[in-house]
Coordinates of C-alpha atoms in Angstrom, one line a residue:
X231 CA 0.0 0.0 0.0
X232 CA 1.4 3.5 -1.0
X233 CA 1.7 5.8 1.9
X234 CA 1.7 9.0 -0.2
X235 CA -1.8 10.8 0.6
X236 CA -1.2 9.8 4.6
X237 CA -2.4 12.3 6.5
X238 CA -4.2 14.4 3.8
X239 CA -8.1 14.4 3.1
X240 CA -9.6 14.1 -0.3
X241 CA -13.7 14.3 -1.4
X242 CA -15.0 12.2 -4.0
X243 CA -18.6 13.9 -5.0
X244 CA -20.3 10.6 -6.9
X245 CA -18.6 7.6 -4.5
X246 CA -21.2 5.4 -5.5
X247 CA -20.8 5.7 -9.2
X248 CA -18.8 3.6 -11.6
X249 CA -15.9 6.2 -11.6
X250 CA -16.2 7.2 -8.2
X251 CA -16.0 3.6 -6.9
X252 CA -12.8 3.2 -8.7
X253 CA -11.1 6.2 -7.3
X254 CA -12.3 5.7 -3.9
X255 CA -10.2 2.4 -3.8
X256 CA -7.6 4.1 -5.1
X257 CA -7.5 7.1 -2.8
X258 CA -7.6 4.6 0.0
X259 CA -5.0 2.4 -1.4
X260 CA -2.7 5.3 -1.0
X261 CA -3.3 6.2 2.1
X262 CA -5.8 9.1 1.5
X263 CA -8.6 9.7 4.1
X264 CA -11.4 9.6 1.7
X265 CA -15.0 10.9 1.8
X266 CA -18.0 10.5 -0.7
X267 CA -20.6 12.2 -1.1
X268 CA -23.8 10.3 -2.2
X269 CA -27.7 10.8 -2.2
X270 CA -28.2 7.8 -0.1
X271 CA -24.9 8.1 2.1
X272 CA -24.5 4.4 0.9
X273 CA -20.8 3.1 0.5
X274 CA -20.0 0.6 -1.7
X275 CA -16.4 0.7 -1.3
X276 CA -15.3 -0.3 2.7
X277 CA -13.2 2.7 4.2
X278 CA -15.0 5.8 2.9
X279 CA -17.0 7.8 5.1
X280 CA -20.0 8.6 3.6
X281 CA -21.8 11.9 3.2
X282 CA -25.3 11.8 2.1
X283 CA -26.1 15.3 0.7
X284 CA -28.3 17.0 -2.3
X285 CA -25.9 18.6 -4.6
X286 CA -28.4 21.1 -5.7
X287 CA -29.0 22.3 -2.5
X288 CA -26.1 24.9 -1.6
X289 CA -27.0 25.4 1.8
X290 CA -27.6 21.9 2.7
X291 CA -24.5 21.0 0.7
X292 CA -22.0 23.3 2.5
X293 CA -23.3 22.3 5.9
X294 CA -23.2 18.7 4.9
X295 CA -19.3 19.3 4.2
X296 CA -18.5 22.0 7.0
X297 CA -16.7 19.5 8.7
X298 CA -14.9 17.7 5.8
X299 CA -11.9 20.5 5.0
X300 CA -10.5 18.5 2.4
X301 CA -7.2 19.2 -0.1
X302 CA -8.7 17.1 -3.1
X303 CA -11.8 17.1 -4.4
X304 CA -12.9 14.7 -6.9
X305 CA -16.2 15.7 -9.1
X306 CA -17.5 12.5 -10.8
X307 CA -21.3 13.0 -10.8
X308 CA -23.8 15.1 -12.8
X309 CA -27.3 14.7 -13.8
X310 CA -29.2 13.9 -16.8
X311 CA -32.3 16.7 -17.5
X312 CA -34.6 16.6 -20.3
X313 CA -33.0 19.5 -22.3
X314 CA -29.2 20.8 -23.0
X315 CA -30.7 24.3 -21.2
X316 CA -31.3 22.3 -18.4
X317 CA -28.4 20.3 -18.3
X318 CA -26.4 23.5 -18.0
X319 CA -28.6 24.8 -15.2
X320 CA -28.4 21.7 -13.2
X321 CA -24.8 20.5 -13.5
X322 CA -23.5 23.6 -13.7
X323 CA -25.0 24.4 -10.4
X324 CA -23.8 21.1 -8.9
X325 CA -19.8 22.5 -9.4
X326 CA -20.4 26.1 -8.4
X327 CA -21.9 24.3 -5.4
X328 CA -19.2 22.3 -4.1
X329 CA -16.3 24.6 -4.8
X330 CA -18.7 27.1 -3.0
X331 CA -19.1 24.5 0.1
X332 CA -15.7 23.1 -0.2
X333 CA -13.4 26.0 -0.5
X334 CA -15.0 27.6 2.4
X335 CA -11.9 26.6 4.8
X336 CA -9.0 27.5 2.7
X337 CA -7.8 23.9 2.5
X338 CA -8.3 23.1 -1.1
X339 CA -5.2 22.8 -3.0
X340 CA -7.4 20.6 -6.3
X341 CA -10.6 20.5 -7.6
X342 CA -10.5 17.5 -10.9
X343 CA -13.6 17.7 -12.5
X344 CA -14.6 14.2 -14.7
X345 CA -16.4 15.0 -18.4
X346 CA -16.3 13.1 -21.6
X347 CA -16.3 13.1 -25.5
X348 CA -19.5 15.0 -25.5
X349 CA -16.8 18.1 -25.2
X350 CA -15.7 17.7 -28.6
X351 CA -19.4 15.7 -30.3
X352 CA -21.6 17.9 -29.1
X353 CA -24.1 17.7 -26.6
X354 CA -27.2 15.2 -26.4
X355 CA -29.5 17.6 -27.9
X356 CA -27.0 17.9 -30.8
X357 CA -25.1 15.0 -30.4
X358 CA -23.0 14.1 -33.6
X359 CA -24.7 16.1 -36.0
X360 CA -22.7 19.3 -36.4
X361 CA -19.4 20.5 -37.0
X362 CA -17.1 17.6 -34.6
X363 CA -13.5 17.5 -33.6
X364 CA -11.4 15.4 -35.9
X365 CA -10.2 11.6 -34.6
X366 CA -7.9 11.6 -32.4
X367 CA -10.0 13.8 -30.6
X368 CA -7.0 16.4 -29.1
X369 CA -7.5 18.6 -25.9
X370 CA -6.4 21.9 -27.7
X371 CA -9.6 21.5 -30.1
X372 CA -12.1 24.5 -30.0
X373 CA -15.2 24.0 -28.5
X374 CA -17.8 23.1 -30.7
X375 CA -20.4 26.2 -31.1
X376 CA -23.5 24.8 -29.4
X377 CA -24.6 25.1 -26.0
X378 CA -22.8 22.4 -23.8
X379 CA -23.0 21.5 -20.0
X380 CA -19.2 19.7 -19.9
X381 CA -18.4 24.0 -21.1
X382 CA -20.5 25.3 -18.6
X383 CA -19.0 22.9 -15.7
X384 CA -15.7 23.8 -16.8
X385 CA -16.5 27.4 -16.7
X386 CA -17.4 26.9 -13.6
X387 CA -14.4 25.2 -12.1
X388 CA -12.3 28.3 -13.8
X389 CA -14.0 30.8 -12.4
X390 CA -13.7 29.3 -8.7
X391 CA -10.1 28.8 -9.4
X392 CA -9.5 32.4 -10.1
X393 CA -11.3 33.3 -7.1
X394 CA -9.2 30.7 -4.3
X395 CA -6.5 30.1 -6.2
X396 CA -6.7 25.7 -6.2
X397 CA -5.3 23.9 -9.5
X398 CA -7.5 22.3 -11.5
X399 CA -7.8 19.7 -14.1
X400 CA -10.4 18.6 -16.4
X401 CA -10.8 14.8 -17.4
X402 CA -12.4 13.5 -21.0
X403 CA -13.4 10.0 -20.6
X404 CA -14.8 7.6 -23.7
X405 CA -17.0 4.3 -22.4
X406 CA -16.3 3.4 -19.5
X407 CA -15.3 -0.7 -18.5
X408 CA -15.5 -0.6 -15.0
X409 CA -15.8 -2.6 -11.5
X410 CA -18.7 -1.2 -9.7
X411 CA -21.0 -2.4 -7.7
X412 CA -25.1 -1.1 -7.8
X413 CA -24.3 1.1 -10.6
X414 CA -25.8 -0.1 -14.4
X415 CA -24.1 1.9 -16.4
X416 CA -21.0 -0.2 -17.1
X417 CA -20.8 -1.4 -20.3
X418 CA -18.6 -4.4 -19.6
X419 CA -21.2 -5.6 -17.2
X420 CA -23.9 -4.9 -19.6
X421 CA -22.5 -6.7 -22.0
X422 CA -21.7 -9.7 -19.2
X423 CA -25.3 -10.0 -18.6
X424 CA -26.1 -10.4 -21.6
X425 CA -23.6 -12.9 -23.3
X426 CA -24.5 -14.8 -19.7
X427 CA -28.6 -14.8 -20.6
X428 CA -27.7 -15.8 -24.2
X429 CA -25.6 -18.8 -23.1
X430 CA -28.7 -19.8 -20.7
X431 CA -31.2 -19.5 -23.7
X432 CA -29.5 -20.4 -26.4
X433 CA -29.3 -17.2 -28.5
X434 CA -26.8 -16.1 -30.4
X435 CA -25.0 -12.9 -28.9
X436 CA -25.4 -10.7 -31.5
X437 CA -24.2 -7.3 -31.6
X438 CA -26.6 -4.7 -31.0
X439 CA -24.6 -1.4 -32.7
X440 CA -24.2 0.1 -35.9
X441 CA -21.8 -0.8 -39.0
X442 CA -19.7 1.9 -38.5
X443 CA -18.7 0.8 -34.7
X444 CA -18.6 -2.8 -35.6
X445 CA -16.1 -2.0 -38.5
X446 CA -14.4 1.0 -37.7
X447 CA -11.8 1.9 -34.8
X448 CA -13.1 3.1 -31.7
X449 CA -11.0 3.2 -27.8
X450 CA -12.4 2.9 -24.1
X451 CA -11.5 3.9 -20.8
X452 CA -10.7 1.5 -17.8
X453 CA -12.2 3.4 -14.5
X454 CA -9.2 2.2 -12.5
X455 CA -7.0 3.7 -15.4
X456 CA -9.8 6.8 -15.2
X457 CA -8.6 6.9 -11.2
X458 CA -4.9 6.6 -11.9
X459 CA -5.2 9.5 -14.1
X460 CA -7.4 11.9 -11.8
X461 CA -5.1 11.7 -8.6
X462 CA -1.8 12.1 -10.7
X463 CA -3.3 15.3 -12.4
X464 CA -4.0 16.4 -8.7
X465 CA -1.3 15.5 -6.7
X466 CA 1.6 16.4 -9.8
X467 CA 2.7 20.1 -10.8
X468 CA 1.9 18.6 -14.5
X469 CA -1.3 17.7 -14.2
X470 CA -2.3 21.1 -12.7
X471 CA -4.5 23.9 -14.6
X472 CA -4.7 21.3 -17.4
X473 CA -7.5 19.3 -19.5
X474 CA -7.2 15.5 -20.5
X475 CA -8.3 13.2 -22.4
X476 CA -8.3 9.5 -20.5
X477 CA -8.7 6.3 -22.6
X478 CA -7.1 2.8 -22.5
X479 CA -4.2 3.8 -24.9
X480 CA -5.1 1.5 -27.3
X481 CA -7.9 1.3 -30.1
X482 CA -9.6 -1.8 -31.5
X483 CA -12.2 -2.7 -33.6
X484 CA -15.7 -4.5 -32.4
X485 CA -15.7 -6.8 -34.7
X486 CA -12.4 -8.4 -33.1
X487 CA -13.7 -8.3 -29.7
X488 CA -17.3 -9.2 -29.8
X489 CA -15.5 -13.2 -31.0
X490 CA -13.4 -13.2 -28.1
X491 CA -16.3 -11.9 -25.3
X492 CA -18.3 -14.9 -27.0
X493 CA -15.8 -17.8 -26.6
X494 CA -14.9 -16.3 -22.8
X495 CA -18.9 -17.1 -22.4
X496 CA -19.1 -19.8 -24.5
X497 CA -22.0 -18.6 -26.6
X498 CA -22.1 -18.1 -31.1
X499 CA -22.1 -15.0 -31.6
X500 CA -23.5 -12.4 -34.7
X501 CA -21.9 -8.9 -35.8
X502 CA -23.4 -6.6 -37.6
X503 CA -26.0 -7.6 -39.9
X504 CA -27.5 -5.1 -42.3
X505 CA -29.3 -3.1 -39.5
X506 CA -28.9 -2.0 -35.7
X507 CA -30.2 -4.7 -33.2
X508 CA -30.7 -2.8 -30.2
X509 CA -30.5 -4.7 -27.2
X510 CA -33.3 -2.5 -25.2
X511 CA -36.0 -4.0 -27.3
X512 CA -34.8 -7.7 -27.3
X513 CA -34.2 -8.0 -23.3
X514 CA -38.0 -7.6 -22.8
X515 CA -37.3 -11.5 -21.2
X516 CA -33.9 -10.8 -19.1
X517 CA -35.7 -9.7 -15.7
X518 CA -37.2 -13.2 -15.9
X519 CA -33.9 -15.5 -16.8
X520 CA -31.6 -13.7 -14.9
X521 CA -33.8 -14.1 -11.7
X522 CA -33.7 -17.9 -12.8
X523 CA -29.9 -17.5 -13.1
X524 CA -29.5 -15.7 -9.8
X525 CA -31.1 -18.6 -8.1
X526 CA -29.2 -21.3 -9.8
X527 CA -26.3 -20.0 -8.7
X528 CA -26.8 -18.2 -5.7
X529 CA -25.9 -14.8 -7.3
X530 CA -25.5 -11.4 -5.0
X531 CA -28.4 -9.6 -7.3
X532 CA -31.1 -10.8 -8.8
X533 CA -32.2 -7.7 -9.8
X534 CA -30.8 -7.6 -13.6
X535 CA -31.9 -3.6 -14.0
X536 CA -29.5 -2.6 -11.3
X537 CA -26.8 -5.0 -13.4
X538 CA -27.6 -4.4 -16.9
X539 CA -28.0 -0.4 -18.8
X540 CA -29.8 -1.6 -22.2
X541 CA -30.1 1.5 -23.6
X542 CA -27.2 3.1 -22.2
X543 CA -24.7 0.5 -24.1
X544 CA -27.4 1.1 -27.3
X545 CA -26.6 4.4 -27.4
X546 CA -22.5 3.8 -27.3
X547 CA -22.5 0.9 -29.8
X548 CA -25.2 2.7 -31.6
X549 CA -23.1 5.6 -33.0
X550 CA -22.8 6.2 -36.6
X551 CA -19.3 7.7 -36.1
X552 CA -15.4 7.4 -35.8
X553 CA -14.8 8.1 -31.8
X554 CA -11.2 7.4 -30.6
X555 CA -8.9 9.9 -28.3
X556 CA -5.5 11.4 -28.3
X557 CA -3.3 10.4 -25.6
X558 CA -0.2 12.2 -26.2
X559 CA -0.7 15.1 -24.3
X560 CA -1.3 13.1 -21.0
X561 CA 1.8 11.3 -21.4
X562 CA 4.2 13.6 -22.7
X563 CA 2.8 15.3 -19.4
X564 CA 4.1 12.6 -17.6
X565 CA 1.1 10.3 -16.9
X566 CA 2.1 6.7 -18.9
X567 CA -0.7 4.3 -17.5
X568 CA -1.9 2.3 -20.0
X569 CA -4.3 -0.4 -20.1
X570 CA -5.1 -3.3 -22.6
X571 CA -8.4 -3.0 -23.9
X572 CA -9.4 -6.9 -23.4
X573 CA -7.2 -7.3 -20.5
X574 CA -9.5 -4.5 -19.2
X575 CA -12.6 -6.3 -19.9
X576 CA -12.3 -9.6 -18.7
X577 CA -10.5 -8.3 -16.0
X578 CA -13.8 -6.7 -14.6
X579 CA -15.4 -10.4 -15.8
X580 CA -13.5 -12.1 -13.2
X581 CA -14.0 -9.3 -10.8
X582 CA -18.0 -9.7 -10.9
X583 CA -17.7 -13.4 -11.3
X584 CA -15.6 -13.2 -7.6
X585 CA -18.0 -11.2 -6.0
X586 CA -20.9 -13.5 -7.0
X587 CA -22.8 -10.9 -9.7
X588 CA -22.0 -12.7 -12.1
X589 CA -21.8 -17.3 -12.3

C-alpha cells in the first residue's frame, strides 16, 4: 500500500458511481482519508465515510461538508435533464456548489472535474450532427459552437479557481469498463449480462450497434486507469490547470472483440447484420432468466436492472461515427498508464464473477 496521501483528506462527489467507486479504492489504497458524497450516504467501497447530501442544495450542501476541510476534491457525478438548457442549469450548479461549500476553509489545493467526448461531439440535444473535432479527438480543439454543459462545468471550475486560487484539471473519458457495484451503467457488465442470458437461452449474442462501430476503430477507458489519471493530475505540478483526455491507450475494432467476449462465455455470436439490433427492445425476457440464473447459482443480485444499462450500451455501440482519443498530451505530461483493452474487460469479468454478480 502506498503511503503518499497519509495524513491528507480528499472528497469524492459521486462515490457510488462507476468512476467514483474506482477512485475511492484508489485514494484509500494510497493512504488518503477519503469521503464520498452520495444521495443515499451508501458506500460501496469499505473505508470511505459517507456523506449523504443533495448537490443542488447549496445550503444543505456546504453544511453537509462543514466539517470535511478536504485538499482534493474529486467531481465524478452530474445529472441527466430533459433539455441541454437544463443540463447546463443543473450541472452547472452542482460544481459552483461544491467549490462554494468546499473551498469555504482555505484547504483546497485541487478540484479534478470528470467530463467526456460530449466536449468535442456535441451535446445530447445535438449530439454528432454538427461541426465535430477530428479523430484523435485532441485537448487543444475549439469548443464546438452549441450550447454544452461539460463548457459550462468547466466554466465553472475556472472561475472558482481564479477566485481561491486551487489547480484544477479537467478529465475526458470515452465508455467506460469498470468494477462497480449497484451502478448499471457499465458497459462491460452490460455486455456480461447479456452474453451470460444468451448462453442460458441459447441465443446467439449478436451485436446490437451500428456498421460503423462494428467495423471502424473506436477506444475505451478503464475506471481504474480513469482513477490513476485523476489523482496524478491532482497531486503532480503537471497535471495542474490542465484538460485531459483518459482512454485505455489502445484502439480496436468490435468486430475483433465481440468473437473473443463470445468464446470467454461460450455462446455463437452475430456482428453486424444489415441493420442495428438494439438490445433495449430484445431484453424484454432478461428480468425473468436472470432471476432464474441468480437462483441457480446463488448470485448477490437478482435484480438484472440494477446489473444491466440496455439503452445506455445502445446508445455507445449505436453511433454512426469514428470516436477514438489522443493520448499524447497526457503522457508527454508525464502520466504513462496504459491499459489493454481486453485485459480490461475480462478483467472486470473475473472481478463480478468473484463477488458472486456474475456465475
Amino acid at each position: 500500500m502506498s503511503t503518499a496521501g497519509a495524513g491528507r483528506r480528499a472528497l469524492v462527489i459521486g462515490s457510488t458511481g462507476i468512476a467514483g467507486q474506482a477512485l475511492c479504492r484508489l485514494l484509500l489504497e494510497q493512504g488518503f482519508e477519503t469521503f464520498g458524497v452520495s444521495r443515499s450516504a451508501t458506500a460501496p467501497v469499505p473505508g470511505v465515510q459517507p456523506i449523504a447530501a443533495d448537490l443542488l442544495d447549496a445550503d444543505g450542501l456546504t453544511a453537509a461538508l462543514s466539517g470535511v476541510h478536504p485538499e482534493l476534491v474529486f467531481i465524478t457525478a452530474w445529472m441527466r435533464q430533459p433539455s441541454e438548457a437544463q443540463n447546463i442549469e443543473v450541472n452547472s450548479a452542482i460544481v459552483r456548489n461544491v467549490i462554494d461549500a468546499t473551498t469555504a476553509g482555505g484547504t483546497v489545493q485541487h478540484v479534478a472535474l470528470l467530463t467526456g467526448l460530449k466536449h468535442y461531439l456535441g451535446p445530447f440535444d445535438n449530439y454528432a450532427t454538427g461541426v465535430m473535432a477530428d479523430t484523435p479527438f485532441e485537448e487543444e480543439s475549439e469548443r464546438l459552437d452549441s450550447p454544452n454543459f461539460y463548457y459550462a462545468q468547466e466554466d465553472e471550475l475556472f472561475a472558482g479557481a481564479a477566485r481561491h486560487g486551487y489547480g484544477w484539471s479537467v478529465h475526458r473519458a470515452h465508455t467506460v469498463f469498470g468494477y462497480a457495484v449497484g451502478n448499471a451503467m457499465n458497459m462491460a457488465l452490460t455486455l456480461s449480462v447479456y452474453a451470460t442470458i444468451c448462453a442460458r437461452t441459447g441465443e446467439p449474442f449478436r451485436f446490437p450497434g451500428s456498421e460503423t462501430q462494428w467495423n471502424g476503430v473506436t477506444d475505451v477507458t478503464d475506471s481504474d486507469l480513469l482513477a490513476e489519471q485523476l489523482v496524478w493530475a491532482a497531486t503532480d505540478p503537471a497535471g495542474r490547470d490542465q484538460a485531459f483526455n483518459i482512454a485505455n491507450g489502445d484502439v480496436f475494432r468490435w468486430r475483433t472483440l465481440w468473437p473473443r467476449i463470445a468464446e470467454h462465455f461460450g455462446v455463437s455470436w452475430e456482428g453486424f447484420d444489415t441493420e442495428p439490433a438494439p438490445l433495449e427492445g430484445r431484453m424484454g425476457h432478461a428480468d425473468e432468466v436472470w432471476r432464474e440464473i441468480a437462483a441457480e447459482h446463488g448470485l448477490a443480485e437478482a435484480d438484472v436492472s440494477r446489473l444491466a444499462s440496455w439503452w445506455h450500451t445502445d446508445g455507445d455501440l449505436g453511433r454512426n461515427l469514428e470516436c477514438f482519443t489522443s493520448m499524447n498530451k497526457s503522457r508527454a505530461a508525464g502520466f504513462l498508464g496504459f491499459r489493454t483493452t481486453p485485459g480490461s474487460f475480462f478483467d472486470k469479468v473475473e472481478r463480478y464473477r468473484a463477488s458472486r454478480i456474475l456465475p
